[in-house]
Coordinates of C-alpha atoms and ligand atoms in Angstrom, one line a residue:
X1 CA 140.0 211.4 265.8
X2 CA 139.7 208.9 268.4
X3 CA 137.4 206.3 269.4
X4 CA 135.3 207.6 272.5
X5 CA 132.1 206.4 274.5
X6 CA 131.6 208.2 277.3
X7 CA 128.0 209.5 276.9
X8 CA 125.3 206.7 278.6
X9 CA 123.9 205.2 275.1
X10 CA 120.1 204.2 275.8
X11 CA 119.5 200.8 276.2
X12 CA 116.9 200.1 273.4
X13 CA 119.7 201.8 271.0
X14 CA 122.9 199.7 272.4
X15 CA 120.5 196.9 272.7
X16 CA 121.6 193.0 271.6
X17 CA 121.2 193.9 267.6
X18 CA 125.1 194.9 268.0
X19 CA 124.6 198.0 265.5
X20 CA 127.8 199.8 264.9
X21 CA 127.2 202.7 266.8
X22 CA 130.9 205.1 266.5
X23 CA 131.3 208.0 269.4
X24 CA 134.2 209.6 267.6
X25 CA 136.0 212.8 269.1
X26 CA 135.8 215.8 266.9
X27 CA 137.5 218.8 268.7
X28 CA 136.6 221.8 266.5
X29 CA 133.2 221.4 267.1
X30 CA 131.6 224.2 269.4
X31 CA 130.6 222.2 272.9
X32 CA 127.0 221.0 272.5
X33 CA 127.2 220.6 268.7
X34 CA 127.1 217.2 267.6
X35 CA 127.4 215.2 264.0
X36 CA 125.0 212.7 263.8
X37 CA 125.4 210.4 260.0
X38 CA 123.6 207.2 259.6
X39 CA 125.5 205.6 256.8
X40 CA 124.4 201.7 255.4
X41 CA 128.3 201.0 257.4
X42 CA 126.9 202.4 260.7
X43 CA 125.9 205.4 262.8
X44 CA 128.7 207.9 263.8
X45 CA 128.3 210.6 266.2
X46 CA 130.9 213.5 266.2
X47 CA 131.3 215.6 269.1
X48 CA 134.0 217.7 271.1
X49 CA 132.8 215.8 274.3
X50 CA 129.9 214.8 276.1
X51 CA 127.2 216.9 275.6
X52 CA 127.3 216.7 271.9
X53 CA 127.2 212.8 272.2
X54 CA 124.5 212.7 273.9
X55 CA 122.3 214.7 272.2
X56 CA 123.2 213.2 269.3
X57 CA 122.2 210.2 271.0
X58 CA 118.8 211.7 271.7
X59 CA 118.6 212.6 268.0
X60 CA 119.3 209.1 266.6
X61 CA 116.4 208.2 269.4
X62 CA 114.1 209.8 267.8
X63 CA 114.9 208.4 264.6
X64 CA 113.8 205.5 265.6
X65 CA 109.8 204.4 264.7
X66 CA 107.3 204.3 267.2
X67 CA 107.8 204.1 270.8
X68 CA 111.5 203.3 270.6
X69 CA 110.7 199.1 271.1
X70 CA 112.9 196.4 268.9
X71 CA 110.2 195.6 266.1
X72 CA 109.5 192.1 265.7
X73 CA 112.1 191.9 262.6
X74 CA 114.5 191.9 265.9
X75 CA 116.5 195.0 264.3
X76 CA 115.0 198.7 263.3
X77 CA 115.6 200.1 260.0
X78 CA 117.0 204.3 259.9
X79 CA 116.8 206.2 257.2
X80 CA 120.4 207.5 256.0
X81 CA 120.9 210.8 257.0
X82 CA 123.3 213.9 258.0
X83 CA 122.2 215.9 260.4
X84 CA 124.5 219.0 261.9
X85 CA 123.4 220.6 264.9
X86 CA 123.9 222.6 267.7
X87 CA 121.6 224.7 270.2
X88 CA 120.8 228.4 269.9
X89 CA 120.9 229.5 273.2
X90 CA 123.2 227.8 276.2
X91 CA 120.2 228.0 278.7
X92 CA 117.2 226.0 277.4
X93 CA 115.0 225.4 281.2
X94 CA 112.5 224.5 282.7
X95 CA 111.6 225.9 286.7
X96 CA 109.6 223.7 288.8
X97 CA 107.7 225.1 291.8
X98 CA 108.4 222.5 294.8
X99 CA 107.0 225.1 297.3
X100 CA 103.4 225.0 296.7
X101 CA 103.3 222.0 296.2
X102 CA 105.7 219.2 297.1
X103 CA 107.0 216.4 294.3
X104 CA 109.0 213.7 295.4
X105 CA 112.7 212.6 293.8
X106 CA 110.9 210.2 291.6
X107 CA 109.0 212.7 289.5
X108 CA 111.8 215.1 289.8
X109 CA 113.5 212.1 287.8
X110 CA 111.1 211.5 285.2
X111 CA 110.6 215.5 284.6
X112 CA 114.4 215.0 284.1
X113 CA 114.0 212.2 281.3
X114 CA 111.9 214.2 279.8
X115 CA 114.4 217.3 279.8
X116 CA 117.1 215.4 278.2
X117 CA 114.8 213.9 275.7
X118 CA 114.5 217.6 274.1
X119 CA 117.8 218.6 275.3
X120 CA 116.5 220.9 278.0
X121 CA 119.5 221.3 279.9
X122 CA 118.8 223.8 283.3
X123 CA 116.6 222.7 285.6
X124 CA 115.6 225.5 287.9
X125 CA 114.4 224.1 291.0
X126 CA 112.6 226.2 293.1
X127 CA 113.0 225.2 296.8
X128 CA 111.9 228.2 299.3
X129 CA 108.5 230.5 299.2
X130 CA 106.3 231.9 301.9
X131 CA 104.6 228.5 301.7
X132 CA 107.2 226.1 302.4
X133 CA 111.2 225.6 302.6
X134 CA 111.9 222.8 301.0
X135 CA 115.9 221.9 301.8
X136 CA 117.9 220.6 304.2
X137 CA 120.2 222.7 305.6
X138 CA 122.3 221.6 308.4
X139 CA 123.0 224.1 310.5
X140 CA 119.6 225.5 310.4
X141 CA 117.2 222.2 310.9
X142 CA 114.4 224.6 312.2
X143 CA 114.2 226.1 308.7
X144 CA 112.3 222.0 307.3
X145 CA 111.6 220.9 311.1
X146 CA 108.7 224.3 310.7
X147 CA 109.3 225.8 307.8
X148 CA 108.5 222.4 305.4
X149 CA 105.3 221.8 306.9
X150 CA 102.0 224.6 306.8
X151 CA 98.6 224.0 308.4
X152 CA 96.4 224.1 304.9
X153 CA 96.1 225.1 301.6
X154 CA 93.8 227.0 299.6
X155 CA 90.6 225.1 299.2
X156 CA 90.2 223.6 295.3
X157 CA 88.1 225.6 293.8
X158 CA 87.9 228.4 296.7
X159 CA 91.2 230.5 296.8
X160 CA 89.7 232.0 300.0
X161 CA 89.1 229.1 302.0
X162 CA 91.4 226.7 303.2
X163 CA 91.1 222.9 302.5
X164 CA 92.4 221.9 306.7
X165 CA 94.5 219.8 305.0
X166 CA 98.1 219.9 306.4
X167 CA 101.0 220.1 303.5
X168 CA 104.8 219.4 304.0
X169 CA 107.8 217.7 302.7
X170 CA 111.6 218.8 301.7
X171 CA 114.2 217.2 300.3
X172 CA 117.3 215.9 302.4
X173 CA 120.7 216.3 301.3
X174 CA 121.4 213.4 300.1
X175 CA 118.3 213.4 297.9
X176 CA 120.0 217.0 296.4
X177 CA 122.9 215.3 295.4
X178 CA 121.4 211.9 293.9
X179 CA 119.2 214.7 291.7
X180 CA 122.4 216.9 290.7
X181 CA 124.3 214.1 289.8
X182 CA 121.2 212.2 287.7
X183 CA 120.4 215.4 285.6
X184 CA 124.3 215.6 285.2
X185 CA 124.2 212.3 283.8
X186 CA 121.7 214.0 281.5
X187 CA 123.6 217.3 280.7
X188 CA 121.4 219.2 283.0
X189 CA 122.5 221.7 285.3
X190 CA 120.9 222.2 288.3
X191 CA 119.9 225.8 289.8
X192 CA 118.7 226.1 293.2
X193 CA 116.5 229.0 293.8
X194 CA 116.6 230.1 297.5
X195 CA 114.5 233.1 297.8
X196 CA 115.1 236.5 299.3
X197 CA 114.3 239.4 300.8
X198 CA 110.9 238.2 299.7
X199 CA 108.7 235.1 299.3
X200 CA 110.5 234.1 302.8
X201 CA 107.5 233.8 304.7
X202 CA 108.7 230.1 305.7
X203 CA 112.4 230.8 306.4
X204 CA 110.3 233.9 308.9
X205 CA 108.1 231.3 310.2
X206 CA 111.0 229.0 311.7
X207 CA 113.4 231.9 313.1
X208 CA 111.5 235.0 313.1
X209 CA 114.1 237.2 315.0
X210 CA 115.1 237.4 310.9
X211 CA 112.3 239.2 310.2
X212 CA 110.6 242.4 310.5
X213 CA 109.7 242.0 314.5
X214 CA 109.0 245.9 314.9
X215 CA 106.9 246.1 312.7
X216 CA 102.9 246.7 312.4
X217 CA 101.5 243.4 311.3
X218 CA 104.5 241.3 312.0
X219 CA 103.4 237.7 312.0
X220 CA 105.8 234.3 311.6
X221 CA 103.8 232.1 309.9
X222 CA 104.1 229.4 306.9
X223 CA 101.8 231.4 304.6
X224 CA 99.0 229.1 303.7
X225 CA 97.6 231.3 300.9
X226 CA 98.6 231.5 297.7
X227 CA 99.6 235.1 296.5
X228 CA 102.9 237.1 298.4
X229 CA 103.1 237.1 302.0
X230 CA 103.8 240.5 303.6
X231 CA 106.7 239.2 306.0
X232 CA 110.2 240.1 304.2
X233 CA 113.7 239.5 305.9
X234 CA 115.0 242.3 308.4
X235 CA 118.1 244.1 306.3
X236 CA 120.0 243.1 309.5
X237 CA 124.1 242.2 309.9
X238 CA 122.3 239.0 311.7
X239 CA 120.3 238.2 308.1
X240 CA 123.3 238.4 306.3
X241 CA 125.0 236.3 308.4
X242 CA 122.6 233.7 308.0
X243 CA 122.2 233.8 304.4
X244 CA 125.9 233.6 303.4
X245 CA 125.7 230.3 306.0
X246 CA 122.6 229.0 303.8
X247 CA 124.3 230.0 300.7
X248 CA 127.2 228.2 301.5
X249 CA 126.1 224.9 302.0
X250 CA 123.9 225.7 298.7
X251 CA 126.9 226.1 297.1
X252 CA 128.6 222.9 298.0
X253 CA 125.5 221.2 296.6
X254 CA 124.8 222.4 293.8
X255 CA 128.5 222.8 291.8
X256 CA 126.9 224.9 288.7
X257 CA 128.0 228.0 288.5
X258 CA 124.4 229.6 288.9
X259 CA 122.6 230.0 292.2
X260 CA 118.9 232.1 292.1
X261 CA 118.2 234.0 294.8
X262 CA 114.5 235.2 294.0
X263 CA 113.8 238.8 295.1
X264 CA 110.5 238.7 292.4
X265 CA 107.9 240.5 294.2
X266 CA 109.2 241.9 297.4
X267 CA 106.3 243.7 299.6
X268 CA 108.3 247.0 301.3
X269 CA 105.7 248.0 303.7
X270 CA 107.5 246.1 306.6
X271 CA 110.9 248.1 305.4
X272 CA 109.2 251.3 305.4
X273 CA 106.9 250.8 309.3
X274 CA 110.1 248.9 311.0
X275 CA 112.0 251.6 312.7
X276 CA 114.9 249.5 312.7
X277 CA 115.0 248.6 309.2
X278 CA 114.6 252.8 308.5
X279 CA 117.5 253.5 310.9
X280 CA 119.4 250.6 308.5
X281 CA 118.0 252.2 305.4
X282 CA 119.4 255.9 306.3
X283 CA 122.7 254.8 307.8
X284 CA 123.7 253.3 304.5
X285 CA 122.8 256.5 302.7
X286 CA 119.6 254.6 300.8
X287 CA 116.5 257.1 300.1
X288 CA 113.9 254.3 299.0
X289 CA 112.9 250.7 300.2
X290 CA 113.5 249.9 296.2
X291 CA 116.9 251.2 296.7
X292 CA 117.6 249.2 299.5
X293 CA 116.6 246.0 298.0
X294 CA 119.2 246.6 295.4
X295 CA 121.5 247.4 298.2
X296 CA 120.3 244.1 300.3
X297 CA 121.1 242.0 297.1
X298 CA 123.9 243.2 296.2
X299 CA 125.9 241.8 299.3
X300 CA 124.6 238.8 298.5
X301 CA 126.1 239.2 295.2
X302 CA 129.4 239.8 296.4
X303 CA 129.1 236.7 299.0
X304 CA 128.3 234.6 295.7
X305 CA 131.1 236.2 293.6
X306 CA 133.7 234.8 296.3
X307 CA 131.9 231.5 296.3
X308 CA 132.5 231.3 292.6
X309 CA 128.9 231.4 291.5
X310 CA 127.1 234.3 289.8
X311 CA 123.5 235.2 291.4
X312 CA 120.0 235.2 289.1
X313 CA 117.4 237.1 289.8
X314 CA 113.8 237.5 288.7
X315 CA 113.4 241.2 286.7
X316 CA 112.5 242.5 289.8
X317 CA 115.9 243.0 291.3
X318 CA 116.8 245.5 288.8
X319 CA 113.9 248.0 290.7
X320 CA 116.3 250.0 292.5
X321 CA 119.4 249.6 289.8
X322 CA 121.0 246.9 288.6
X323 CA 123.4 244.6 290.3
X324 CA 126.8 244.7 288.8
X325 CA 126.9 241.4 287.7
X326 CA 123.7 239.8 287.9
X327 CA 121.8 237.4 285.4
X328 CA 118.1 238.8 285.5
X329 CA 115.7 236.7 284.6
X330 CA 113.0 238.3 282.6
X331 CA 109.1 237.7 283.4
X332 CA 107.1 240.9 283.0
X333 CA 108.0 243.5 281.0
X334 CA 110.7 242.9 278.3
X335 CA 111.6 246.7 279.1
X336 CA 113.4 245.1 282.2
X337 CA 115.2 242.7 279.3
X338 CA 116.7 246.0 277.5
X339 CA 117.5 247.9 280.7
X340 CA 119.9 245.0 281.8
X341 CA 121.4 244.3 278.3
X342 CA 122.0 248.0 278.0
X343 CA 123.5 247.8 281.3
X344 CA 126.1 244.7 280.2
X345 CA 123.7 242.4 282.2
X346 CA 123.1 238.9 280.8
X347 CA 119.3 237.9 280.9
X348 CA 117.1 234.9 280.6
X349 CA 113.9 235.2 278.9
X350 CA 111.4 233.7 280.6
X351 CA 108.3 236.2 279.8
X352 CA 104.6 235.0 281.5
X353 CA 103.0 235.8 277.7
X354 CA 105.1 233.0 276.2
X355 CA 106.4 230.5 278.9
X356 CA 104.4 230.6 281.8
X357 CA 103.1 226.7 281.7
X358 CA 100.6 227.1 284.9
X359 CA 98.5 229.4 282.8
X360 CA 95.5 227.6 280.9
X361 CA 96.4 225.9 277.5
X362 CA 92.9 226.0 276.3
X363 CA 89.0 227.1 277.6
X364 CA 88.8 227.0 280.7
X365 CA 85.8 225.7 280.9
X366 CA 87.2 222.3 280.0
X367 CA 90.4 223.1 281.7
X368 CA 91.4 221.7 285.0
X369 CA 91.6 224.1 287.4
X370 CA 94.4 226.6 286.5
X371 CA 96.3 230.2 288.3
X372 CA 94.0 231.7 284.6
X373 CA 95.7 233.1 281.6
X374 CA 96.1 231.8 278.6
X375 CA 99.0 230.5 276.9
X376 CA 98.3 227.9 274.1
X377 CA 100.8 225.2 272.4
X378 CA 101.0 227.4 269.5
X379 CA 101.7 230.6 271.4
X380 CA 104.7 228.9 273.0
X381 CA 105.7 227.8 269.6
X382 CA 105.7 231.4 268.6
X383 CA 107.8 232.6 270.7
X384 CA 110.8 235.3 269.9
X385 CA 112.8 235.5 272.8
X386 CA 115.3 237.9 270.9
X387 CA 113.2 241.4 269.1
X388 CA 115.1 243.3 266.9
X389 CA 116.0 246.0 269.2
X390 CA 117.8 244.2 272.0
X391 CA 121.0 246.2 272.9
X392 CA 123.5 244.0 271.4
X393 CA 121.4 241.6 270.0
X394 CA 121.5 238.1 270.8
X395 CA 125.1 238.1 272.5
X396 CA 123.5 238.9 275.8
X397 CA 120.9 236.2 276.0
X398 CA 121.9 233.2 277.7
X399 CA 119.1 231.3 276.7
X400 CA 115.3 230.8 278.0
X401 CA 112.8 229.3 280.0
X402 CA 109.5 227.8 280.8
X403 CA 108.2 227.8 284.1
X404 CA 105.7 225.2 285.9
X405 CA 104.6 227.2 288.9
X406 CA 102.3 224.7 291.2
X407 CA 99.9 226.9 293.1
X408 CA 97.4 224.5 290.9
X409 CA 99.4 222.1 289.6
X410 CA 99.0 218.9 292.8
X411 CA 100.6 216.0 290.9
X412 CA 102.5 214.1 288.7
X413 CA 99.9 213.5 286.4
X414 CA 99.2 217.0 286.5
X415 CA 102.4 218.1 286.1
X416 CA 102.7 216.0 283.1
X417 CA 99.6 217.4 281.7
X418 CA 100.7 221.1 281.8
X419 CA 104.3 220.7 280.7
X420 CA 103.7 218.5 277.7
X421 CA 103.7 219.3 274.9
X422 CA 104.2 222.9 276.2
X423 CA 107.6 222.3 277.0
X424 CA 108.8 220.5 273.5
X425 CA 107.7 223.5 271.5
X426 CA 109.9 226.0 274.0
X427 CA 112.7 222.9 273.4
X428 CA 111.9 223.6 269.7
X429 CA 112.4 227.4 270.6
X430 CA 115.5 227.5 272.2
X431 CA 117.4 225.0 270.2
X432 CA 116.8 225.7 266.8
X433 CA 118.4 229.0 264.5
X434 CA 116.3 231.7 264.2
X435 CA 114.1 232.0 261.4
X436 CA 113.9 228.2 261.3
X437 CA 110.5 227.6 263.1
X438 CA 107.4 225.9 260.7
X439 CA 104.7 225.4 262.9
X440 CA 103.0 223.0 260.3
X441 CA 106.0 220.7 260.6
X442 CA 106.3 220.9 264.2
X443 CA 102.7 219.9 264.5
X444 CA 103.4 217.0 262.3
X445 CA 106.5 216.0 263.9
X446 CA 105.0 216.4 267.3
X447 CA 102.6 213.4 266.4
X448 CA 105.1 211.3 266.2
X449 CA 105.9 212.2 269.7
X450 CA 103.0 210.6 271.0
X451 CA 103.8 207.0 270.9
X452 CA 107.0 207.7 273.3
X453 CA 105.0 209.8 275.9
X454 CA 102.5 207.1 275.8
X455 CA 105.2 204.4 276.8
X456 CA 106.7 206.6 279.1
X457 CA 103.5 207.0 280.9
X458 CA 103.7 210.3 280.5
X459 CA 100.0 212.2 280.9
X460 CA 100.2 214.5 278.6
X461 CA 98.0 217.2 277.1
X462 CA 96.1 215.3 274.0
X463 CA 97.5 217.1 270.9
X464 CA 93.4 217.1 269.4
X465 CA 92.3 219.2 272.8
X466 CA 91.3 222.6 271.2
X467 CA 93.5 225.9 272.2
X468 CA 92.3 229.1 272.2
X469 CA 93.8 232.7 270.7
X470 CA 96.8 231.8 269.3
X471 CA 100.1 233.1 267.3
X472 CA 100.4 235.7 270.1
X473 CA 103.1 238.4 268.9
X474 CA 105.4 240.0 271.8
Ligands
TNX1 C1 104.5 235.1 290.0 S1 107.1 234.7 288.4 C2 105.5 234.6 290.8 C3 105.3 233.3 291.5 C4 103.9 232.7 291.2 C5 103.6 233.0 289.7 C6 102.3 232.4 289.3 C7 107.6 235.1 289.8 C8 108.9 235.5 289.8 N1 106.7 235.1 290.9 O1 105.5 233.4 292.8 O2 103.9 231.4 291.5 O3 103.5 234.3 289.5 O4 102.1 232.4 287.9

């Protein structure tokens, strides 16, 4: 054992009351475990390295009353206590949609707070659609100079109509790597998610020799309605070659091991009217537009492979067979989750009945507007990412993952409102064992909660707001 401080201790904890707070170095304990014991000597923290510190860190947090401020006694009192704990699952995320609509670095930040708070530790960042591209790529400056910006958005309140309101913004480069490196600081990973062949409407709008050009209906635009646009990418050597360039700066900004590459919901009609894309399609000895997807992605794949990074994909990818090596993430079906475990394929669950956080938390009527569905605090809570008849059980499941899509969502405060307290009971989900969950105490525990988000300025949904069908069973 040695003596160790190398996770950032918050400053209310390290404060001036000069509490002996021991980082000590345990090495048989599994990477994000942690020992937390308060003792009347002190507080000692036992970890392999940093990510069990901090979280132990953010557990000691929490012990602490109220909203985390010195008391007027000038030192807080913690109950004694042994706490030994480590996560379930190695991905615990949360996606943000930056796409439909734009959030600066600042909120990005604060989401990230938030994250590390409940030991979230992937943030998905989704940074390309039909309705925007949202990164800075170098070599392609077209793809923010036109594809950041559309004309209008759908109208609030009137899907159909457009509000003439022009919508843009992106992220620069440097802004990427000031955001990778303060979620690292937070044992978050980041994972870009650049979309293809689909959802590429933007990416189209800026160089549209990419896309589909013979074909009926062919039309470069930022898609200013919400829904899928109908342009895809062109299966062409010259889209390939483009890609791998994007992909490769990707890569050298983002250093996790994970980079998404969409390919949810991919419209085929352009594949199956282009002539050229057909001539592609039988070349390559491919009978369906489904199969050439899998075909399409699975050069990507092998571009990522060499790049040392392994691709994710939404469930969809696994239409026309499944990519050696792909993660899949899984959002409809949970067929799609036993087709890729039975196929060796790691998944994420990530399922719109359990962790779709854009869908309405309670009536609507006294909702703000929402994309509709229904998914209430306690239906997140009951969430079982892992049935009994997996193939293989629970040794394929990375993890899982609650998704803030922001067709609706227009703000911080917004934003706030649908992720909290949402996301602490997928937190609860996804860190603790199996067969551990008490929704009683998580209610009661959540209370507690309230004080912090309240400091925080954190807009959360009131915990009193009434839900509606609960306890929702896959
Ligand atoms: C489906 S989930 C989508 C998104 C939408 C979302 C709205 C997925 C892979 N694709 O493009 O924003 O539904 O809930």
């Amino acid at each position: 054992m040695v003596r160790a401080g190398l996770a950032p201790i918050p400053a209310e904890i390290a404060g001036e009351s000069g509490a002996d707070l021991r980082l000590l170095h345990e090495s048989g304990l599994p990477e994000e475990a942690y020992l937390l014991e308060v003792m009347p000597s002190g507080v000692e923290i036992r970890a392999s390295g940093g990510a069990g510190w901090f979280y132990g860190l953010q557990t000691l947090h929490q012990l602490l009353p109220g909203d985390g401020s010195l008391p007027d006694a000038g030192y807080w009192t913690l109950p004694c206590v042994r706490i030994e704990d480590r996560p379930r699952f190695r991905w615990r995320g949360l996606m943000l949609d930056t796409v439909r609509h734009f959030f600066p670095v600042e909120v990005l930040k604060r989401l990230l707070d938030q994250m590390a708070r409940y030991k979230l530790n992937v943030f998905h960042w989704h940074l390309t659609d039909d309705q925007g591209w949202r990164l800075q790529i170098l070599r392609y400056p077209l793809l923010t100079e036109v594809g950041s910006r559309r004309t209008e958005s759908p109208l609030a309140g009137d899907r159909d109509s457009g509000d003439g309101v022009p919508c843009g913004g992106f992220y620069t480069q440097d802004e990427v790597r000031d955001v990778v490196s303060y979620a690292a600081e937070r044992q978050i990973r980041v994972v870009p998610e650049i979309e293809m062949p689909g959802h590429a409407g933007a990416l189209i709008a800026a160089y549209p020799h990419l896309g589909n050009t013979d074909a009926p209906g062919f039309h470069p635009a930022v898609w200013t309605r919400w829904g899928v646009s109908p342009q895809i990418l062109a299966p062409t050597d010259e889209v390939f070659e483009f890609l791998e360039n994007v992909l490769g700066e990707v890569a050298g900004l983002f250093p996790g091991d994970f980079i998404h590459v969409g390919g949810d919901e991919v419209p085929k009609q352009q594949w199956r009217e282009s002539p050229r894309a057909q001539k592609i399609m039988k070349a390559a000895g491919l009978k369906s537009a489904e199969e050439m997807q899998t075909w399409f992605l699975a050069r990507i794949e092998k571009f990522l492979r060499a790049q040392g990074k392994h691709l994710v994909g939404w469930d969809d990818i696994s239409e026309g067979g499944l990519l050696p090596s792909a993660v899949v993430m899984v959002w409809r079906d949970w067929e799609w989750a036993r087709k890729a475990l039975a196929a060796g394929n790691p998944i994420v669950m990530t399922p719109t009945s359990h962790c779709y956080f854009d869908y309405l938390q309670g009536p609507q009527e006294s909702e703000p507007e929402a994309i509709g569905g229904d998914l209430t605090l306690e239906t997140v809570y009951s969430f079982k990412p892992v049935p009994g008849d997996f193939p293989g059980g629970e040794a394929g499941v990375l993890g899982i993952q609650g998704n803030l899509w922001t067709e609706y969502i227009r703000d911080r405060d917004h934003l706030d409102y649908m992720a909290w307290p949402r996301a602490a009971a997928l937190a609860e989900v996804a860190w603790s064992p199996c067969g551990s969950k008490d929704w009683g105490s998580f209610e009661r525990r959540l209370a507690s909660h309230v004080p912090v988000w309240k400091t925080r300025g954190i807009r959360f949904r009131p915990l009193d707001l009434p839900g509606t069908a609960d306890g929702r069973e896959p």
